[in-house]
């Protein structure tokens, strides 16, 4: 499945109103650990169905990062029916991300 | 640019340096002290010790051996590692670049155990100022530390935060704090907050309201450096495979910082394994450039 780029404009539609759970990777270009997290998410997106994978650049979407109290990146948040059901701060292994999304 | 930079000049780091240098790789070893061996009076359980020698003597012998093979040994304290077409190391004395980096700094001896720290990690407790300063714009933060590493972390925060306080947690301040920065030397009882950091409480019962606490006690250990670079860590230990490779291509770890049996013999063996992997990695980089 393709990874969706989340912005302040499409957040509601793609995340809050999504019919399936959404994993959002909060990242920034200057964050070393984020660059290691990205390929893990890419790999999972290619393997797992029934979950939407998305990434959100905190530099460009500061208000969303603030709204969800992101204070360190990478932060991964899983949304289900518009609500936060799981979150993790810091680089997560593939196994840990799978656990977060329940696969 | 160095082919290999090794952070730590204990058995794991020096052992690796012997191999990489003999393989004709330009090797730099950055050390701060003799590590855990400094306090070992007599080494009696290591291969070839017919007569026991001290830890200091063993390290000094190996340093001489490394120098004789062309290894460059310097004293510096590394604060940060990043990578972009090679690794950039930022230290107190200077900056260094290398194609491959080995983390061999031993175990962090200055772990801070305070109520609330673990629970509030990523929720106001941070181990990397350069990574997280962005999220504390206009806020009040505390830096927990008493040395050069704390000053380095503070220098990343001061341009963006509203105010920063240096907390030494009962330890003596070893450096001059920047002008205008408040220093509190009272020991801490806890880091407080329901969901996110709201402040800290001292052992004398007083408290201080802050939005963030940056941990920078002592010097940056291997786990902190690995975390900043994006390497996978497990508790205090860096995760490596059999070749001592972390999840970041070109970044390796060996010795006490990966856990397991904390012995010279294991560290020396792991250093050798890391060297083999680094030699292979650097040769590939050299071929492709």
Short mmCIF file of C-alpha atoms in Angstrom, two decimals, chain A residues 30 32-33 35-36 40 58-59 68-73 89 91-93, chain B residues 83-84 122-124 131-132 134-136 139 196 227-228 230 232 247-248:
data_model
loop_
_atom_site.label_atom_id
_atom_site.label_comp_id
_atom_site.label_asym_id
_atom_site.label_seq_id
_atom_site.Cartn_x
_atom_site.Cartn_y
_atom_site.Cartn_z
CA UNK A 30 16.85 16.67 10.22
CA UNK A 32 18.56 10.79 12.03
CA UNK A 33 16.43 8.12 13.70
CA UNK A 35 15.54 8.09 8.42
CA UNK A 36 15.95 4.64 9.92
CA UNK A 40 10.67 -0.07 8.24
CA UNK A 58 6.43 18.10 11.78
CA UNK A 59 8.29 21.09 10.29
CA UNK A 68 -0.97 15.42 19.50
CA UNK A 69 1.73 16.56 21.93
CA UNK A 70 4.60 15.19 19.84
CA UNK A 71 7.76 16.16 21.76
CA UNK A 72 10.32 13.86 20.24
CA UNK A 73 10.63 12.20 16.86
CA UNK A 89 8.29 7.47 20.79
CA UNK A 91 12.87 4.33 16.69
CA UNK A 92 10.68 1.21 16.64
CA UNK A 93 11.59 -2.20 15.25
CA UNK B 83 25.38 10.68 9.02
CA UNK B 84 25.05 12.06 5.52
CA UNK B 122 9.29 11.18 24.98
CA UNK B 123 6.68 13.08 26.98
CA UNK B 124 9.00 15.82 28.14
CA UNK B 131 16.75 16.21 17.98
CA UNK B 132 14.03 17.58 20.23
CA UNK B 134 12.34 22.09 17.99
CA UNK B 135 9.46 20.94 20.20
CA UNK B 136 10.40 23.22 23.10
CA UNK B 139 9.13 26.80 26.70
CA UNK B 196 3.58 15.02 30.29
CA UNK B 227 20.16 6.75 19.87
CA UNK B 228 21.06 10.11 18.33
CA UNK B 230 19.18 6.30 14.91
CA UNK B 232 18.28 0.44 17.63
CA UNK B 247 20.85 -1.25 11.94
CA UNK B 248 22.72 1.71 10.38
#
